[in-house]
Coordinates of N, CA and C in Angstrom, one line a residue:
X9 N 26.7 4.6 -4.7 CA 25.7 4.8 -3.7 C 25.4 3.6 -2.9
X10 N 24.4 3.7 -2.0 CA 24.0 2.6 -1.2 C 23.0 1.7 -1.9
X11 N 23.2 0.4 -1.8 CA 22.3 -0.5 -2.4 C 21.0 -0.6 -1.7
X12 N 21.1 -0.5 -0.3 CA 19.9 -0.6 0.5 C 19.4 0.8 0.9
X13 N 18.1 0.9 0.9 CA 17.5 2.2 1.3 C 16.4 1.8 2.3
X14 N 16.3 2.7 3.4 CA 15.3 2.5 4.4 C 14.5 3.8 4.4
X15 N 13.2 3.6 4.1 CA 12.3 4.8 4.1 C 11.5 4.8 5.4
X16 N 11.4 5.9 6.1 CA 10.6 6.0 7.3 C 10.5 7.4 7.8
X17 N 10.0 7.5 9.0 CA 10.0 8.8 9.7 C 10.7 8.7 11.0
X18 N 11.5 9.8 11.4 CA 12.4 9.6 12.5 C 11.7 9.4 13.8
X19 N 10.4 9.8 14.0 CA 9.7 9.6 15.2 C 9.1 8.2 15.4
X20 N 9.2 7.4 14.4 CA 8.5 6.1 14.4 C 9.3 5.0 15.1
X21 N 8.7 4.3 16.0 CA 9.4 3.3 16.8 C 9.9 2.2 15.9
X22 N 9.1 1.7 14.9 CA 9.5 0.6 14.0 C 10.7 1.0 13.2
X23 N 10.7 2.3 12.8 CA 11.8 2.8 12.0 C 13.1 2.9 12.8
X24 N 13.0 3.4 14.0 CA 14.1 3.4 15.0 C 14.7 2.0 15.2
X25 N 13.8 1.1 15.4 CA 14.2 -0.3 15.7 C 15.0 -0.9 14.5
X26 N 14.4 -0.6 13.3 CA 15.0 -1.1 12.0 C 16.4 -0.5 11.8
X27 N 16.5 0.8 12.1 CA 17.8 1.5 11.9 C 18.8 0.9 12.9
X28 N 18.3 0.7 14.1 CA 19.2 0.1 15.2 C 19.8 -1.2 14.8
X29 N 18.9 -2.1 14.3 CA 19.3 -3.4 13.8 C 20.4 -3.3 12.7
X30 N 20.1 -2.5 11.7 CA 21.0 -2.3 10.6 C 22.4 -1.7 11.1
X31 N 22.3 -0.7 11.9 CA 23.5 -0.1 12.5 C 24.4 -1.1 13.2
X32 N 23.7 -1.9 14.1 CA 24.4 -2.9 14.9 C 25.2 -3.9 14.0
X33 N 24.6 -4.1 12.8 CA 25.2 -5.1 11.9 C 26.2 -4.4 11.0
X34 N 26.4 -3.1 11.1 CA 27.3 -2.4 10.2 C 26.8 -2.4 8.8
X35 N 25.5 -2.5 8.6 CA 24.9 -2.5 7.2 C 25.0 -1.1 6.6
X36 N 25.4 -1.1 5.3 CA 25.4 0.2 4.6 C 24.0 0.4 4.0
X37 N 23.4 1.5 4.4 CA 22.1 1.8 3.8 C 21.9 3.3 3.8
X38 N 21.0 3.8 3.0 CA 20.6 5.2 3.0 C 19.3 5.3 3.7
X39 N 19.2 6.3 4.6 CA 18.0 6.5 5.3 C 17.2 7.7 4.6
X40 N 16.0 7.5 4.2 CA 15.2 8.5 3.6 C 14.0 8.8 4.4
X41 N 13.9 10.1 4.8 CA 12.8 10.5 5.6 C 11.6 10.8 4.7
X42 N 10.5 10.1 4.9 CA 9.3 10.2 4.1 C 8.7 11.6 4.2
X43 N 8.9 12.2 5.3 CA 8.3 13.6 5.5 C 9.1 14.6 4.6
X44 N 10.4 14.5 4.7 CA 11.2 15.5 3.9 C 11.3 15.1 2.5
X45 N 11.3 13.8 2.2 CA 11.4 13.4 0.8 C 10.3 12.4 0.4
X46 N 9.1 12.9 0.2 CA 8.0 11.9 -0.1 C 8.3 11.2 -1.4
X47 N 8.0 9.9 -1.5 CA 8.3 9.2 -2.7 C 7.5 9.7 -3.9
X48 N 8.1 9.7 -5.0 CA 7.4 10.2 -6.2 C 6.3 9.1 -6.7
X49 N 5.6 9.5 -7.7 CA 4.5 8.7 -8.2 C 5.0 7.3 -8.6
X50 N 6.1 7.2 -9.3 CA 6.6 6.0 -9.9 C 6.9 5.0 -8.7
X51 N 7.6 5.5 -7.7 CA 8.0 4.7 -6.6 C 6.7 4.2 -5.8
X52 N 5.8 5.2 -5.6 CA 4.6 4.8 -4.9 C 3.7 3.8 -5.6
X53 N 3.7 3.9 -6.9 CA 3.0 3.0 -7.8 C 3.6 1.6 -7.7
X54 N 4.9 1.5 -7.7 CA 5.6 0.3 -7.6 C 5.3 -0.4 -6.2
X55 N 5.4 0.4 -5.2 CA 5.1 -0.2 -3.8 C 3.7 -0.6 -3.8
X56 N 2.8 0.2 -4.3 CA 1.4 -0.2 -4.2 C 1.1 -1.4 -5.0
X57 N 1.7 -1.6 -6.2 CA 1.6 -2.8 -7.0 C 2.0 -4.0 -6.2
X58 N 3.0 -3.9 -5.4 CA 3.5 -5.0 -4.6 C 2.7 -5.3 -3.4
X59 N 2.3 -4.2 -2.7 CA 1.6 -4.4 -1.3 C 0.2 -4.1 -1.3
X60 N -0.4 -3.4 -2.3 CA -1.8 -3.1 -2.2 C -2.1 -2.2 -1.0
X61 N -3.2 -2.4 -0.4 CA -3.7 -1.6 0.7 C -2.9 -1.9 2.0
X62 N -2.0 -2.9 2.0 CA -1.1 -3.2 3.1 C -0.1 -2.0 3.3
X63 N 0.0 -1.3 2.2 CA 1.0 -0.1 2.2 C 0.4 1.0 3.1
X64 N -0.9 1.0 3.4 CA -1.5 2.0 4.3 C -1.3 1.6 5.7
X65 N -0.7 2.5 6.5 CA -0.5 2.2 7.9 C -1.8 2.5 8.7
X66 N -2.6 1.5 9.0 CA -3.9 1.7 9.6 C -3.8 2.0 11.1
X67 N -2.6 1.9 11.6 CA -2.4 2.2 13.1 C -1.9 3.6 13.3
X68 N -1.7 4.3 12.2 CA -1.1 5.7 12.4 C -2.2 6.7 12.8
X69 N -1.7 7.8 13.5 CA -2.5 8.9 13.8 C -3.1 9.5 12.5
X70 N -2.2 9.6 11.5 CA -2.6 10.2 10.2 C -3.8 9.4 9.6
X71 N -3.8 8.1 9.8 CA -4.9 7.3 9.3 C -6.2 7.7 10.0
X72 N -6.1 7.8 11.3 CA -7.3 8.1 12.1 C -7.8 9.5 11.7
X73 N -6.9 10.4 11.4 CA -7.3 11.8 11.0 C -7.9 11.8 9.6
X74 N -7.5 10.9 8.7 CA -7.9 10.9 7.3 C -8.6 9.7 6.9
X75 N -9.2 8.9 7.8 CA -9.8 7.6 7.5 C -10.8 7.7 6.4
X76 N -11.7 8.7 6.5 CA -12.7 8.9 5.5 C -12.1 9.0 4.1
X77 N -11.1 9.9 4.0 CA -10.4 10.1 2.7 C -9.8 8.9 2.2
X78 N -9.2 8.1 3.1 CA -8.5 6.8 2.7 C -9.5 5.8 2.2
X79 N -10.6 5.7 2.9 CA -11.7 4.7 2.5 C -12.3 5.2 1.2
X80 N -12.5 6.5 1.0 CA -13.0 6.9 -0.3 C -12.0 6.7 -1.4
X81 N -10.8 6.9 -1.2 CA -9.7 6.7 -2.2 C -9.6 5.2 -2.5
X82 N -9.7 4.4 -1.5 CA -9.6 2.9 -1.7 C -10.8 2.5 -2.6
X83 N -11.9 3.0 -2.4 CA -13.1 2.7 -3.1 C -13.1 3.2 -4.5
X84 N -12.4 4.4 -4.7 CA -12.4 5.1 -6.0 C -11.4 4.4 -7.0
X85 N -10.1 4.5 -6.7 CA -9.1 3.9 -7.6 C -7.8 3.8 -7.0
X86 N -6.9 3.0 -7.5 CA -5.5 2.9 -7.1 C -4.9 4.3 -7.2
X87 N -5.2 5.0 -8.3 CA -4.6 6.3 -8.5 C -4.9 7.3 -7.4
X88 N -6.2 7.2 -6.9 CA -6.6 8.1 -5.9 C -5.9 7.8 -4.6
X89 N -5.7 6.5 -4.3 CA -5.0 6.1 -3.1 C -3.5 6.5 -3.2
X90 N -2.9 6.4 -4.3 CA -1.5 6.8 -4.5 C -1.3 8.3 -4.3
X91 N -2.3 9.0 -4.8 CA -2.2 10.5 -4.7 C -2.3 10.9 -3.2
X92 N -3.2 10.2 -2.5 CA -3.4 10.5 -1.1 C -2.1 10.1 -0.3
X93 N -1.4 9.0 -0.6 CA -0.2 8.6 0.0 C 0.9 9.6 -0.3
X94 N 0.9 10.2 -1.5 CA 1.9 11.2 -1.8 C 1.6 12.5 -1.0
X95 N 0.4 12.8 -0.8 CA 0.0 14.0 -0.1 C 0.3 13.8 1.4
X96 N 0.1 12.6 1.9 CA 0.3 12.4 3.4 C 1.2 11.2 3.5
X97 N 2.5 11.4 3.3 CA 3.4 10.2 3.4 C 3.5 9.5 4.7
X98 N 3.0 10.1 5.8 CA 3.0 9.4 7.1 C 1.9 8.4 7.1
X99 N 1.1 8.3 6.0 CA 0.1 7.2 5.9 C 0.8 5.9 5.5
X100 N 2.0 6.0 5.0 CA 2.7 4.8 4.5 C 3.2 4.0 5.7
X101 N 2.9 2.7 5.6 CA 3.4 1.8 6.6 C 4.9 1.7 6.6
X102 N 5.6 1.6 7.7 CA 7.0 1.7 7.8 C 7.6 0.6 8.6
X103 N 8.9 0.4 8.5 CA 9.7 0.9 7.4 C 9.5 0.3 6.1
X104 N 9.8 1.0 5.0 CA 9.9 0.4 3.7 C 11.4 0.2 3.4
X105 N 11.8 -1.0 3.1 CA 13.2 -1.2 2.8 C 13.4 -1.7 1.4
X106 N 14.3 -1.1 0.7 CA 14.5 -1.6 -0.7 C 16.0 -2.0 -0.9
X107 N 16.2 -3.0 -1.7 CA 17.6 -3.4 -2.1 C 17.5 -3.9 -3.5
X108 N 18.1 -3.2 -4.4 CA 18.0 -3.6 -5.8 C 16.5 -3.6 -6.2
X109 N 16.0 -4.7 -6.7 CA 14.6 -4.8 -7.1 C 13.7 -5.3 -6.0
X110 N 14.3 -5.6 -4.9 CA 13.5 -6.1 -3.8 C 12.9 -5.0 -2.9
X111 N 11.7 -5.1 -2.5 CA 11.1 -4.1 -1.6 C 10.4 -4.9 -0.5
X112 N 10.6 -4.5 0.8 CA 10.0 -5.1 1.9 C 9.3 -4.1 2.8
X113 N 8.3 -4.5 3.5 CA 7.4 -3.6 4.3 C 7.5 -4.2 5.7
X114 N 7.8 -3.3 6.7 CA 7.7 -3.6 8.1 C 8.9 -4.3 8.6
X115 N 8.8 -4.6 9.9 CA 10.0 -5.2 10.7 C 10.3 -6.6 10.4
X116 N 9.4 -7.3 9.6 CA 9.7 -8.7 9.2 C 10.5 -8.8 7.9
X117 N 11.0 -7.6 7.4 CA 11.8 -7.6 6.2 C 13.1 -8.5 6.4
X118 N 13.4 -9.3 5.4 CA 14.6 -10.2 5.5 C 15.9 -9.5 6.0
X119 N 16.2 -8.3 5.5 CA 17.4 -7.7 5.9 C 17.5 -7.4 7.4
X120 N 16.3 -7.4 8.1 CA 16.3 -7.2 9.5 C 16.3 -8.4 10.3
X121 N 16.2 -9.6 9.7 CA 16.2 -10.8 10.4 C 17.6 -11.3 10.8
X122 N 17.7 -12.2 11.7 CA 19.0 -12.6 12.1 C 19.7 -13.4 11.0
X123 N 20.9 -13.0 10.7 CA 21.6 -13.7 9.6 C 21.7 -15.2 9.8

């Protein structure tokens, strides 16, 4: 299988840009659509342990729609926030790029930087 995975949604500009960079480099990666394949609890917990609330995309429309729920979940517990991210995967900041044990968030991920 592919060592690198890119999680995102197809309509997201950042995700499109990330895919374009990887494609131009001929990088082998698996693209995973967060809407069609929301990450399971274990994956979300791992990401959350790494990034904390930076994992929440506060610029998204989904965030504006669910801001009260996000703030309540943040105040309540990590579990509550993870559950909310599972329910609304478009709340996850993107792209999330994984390679082996490494996980990066956003367009400043090392695999996207100039070699």
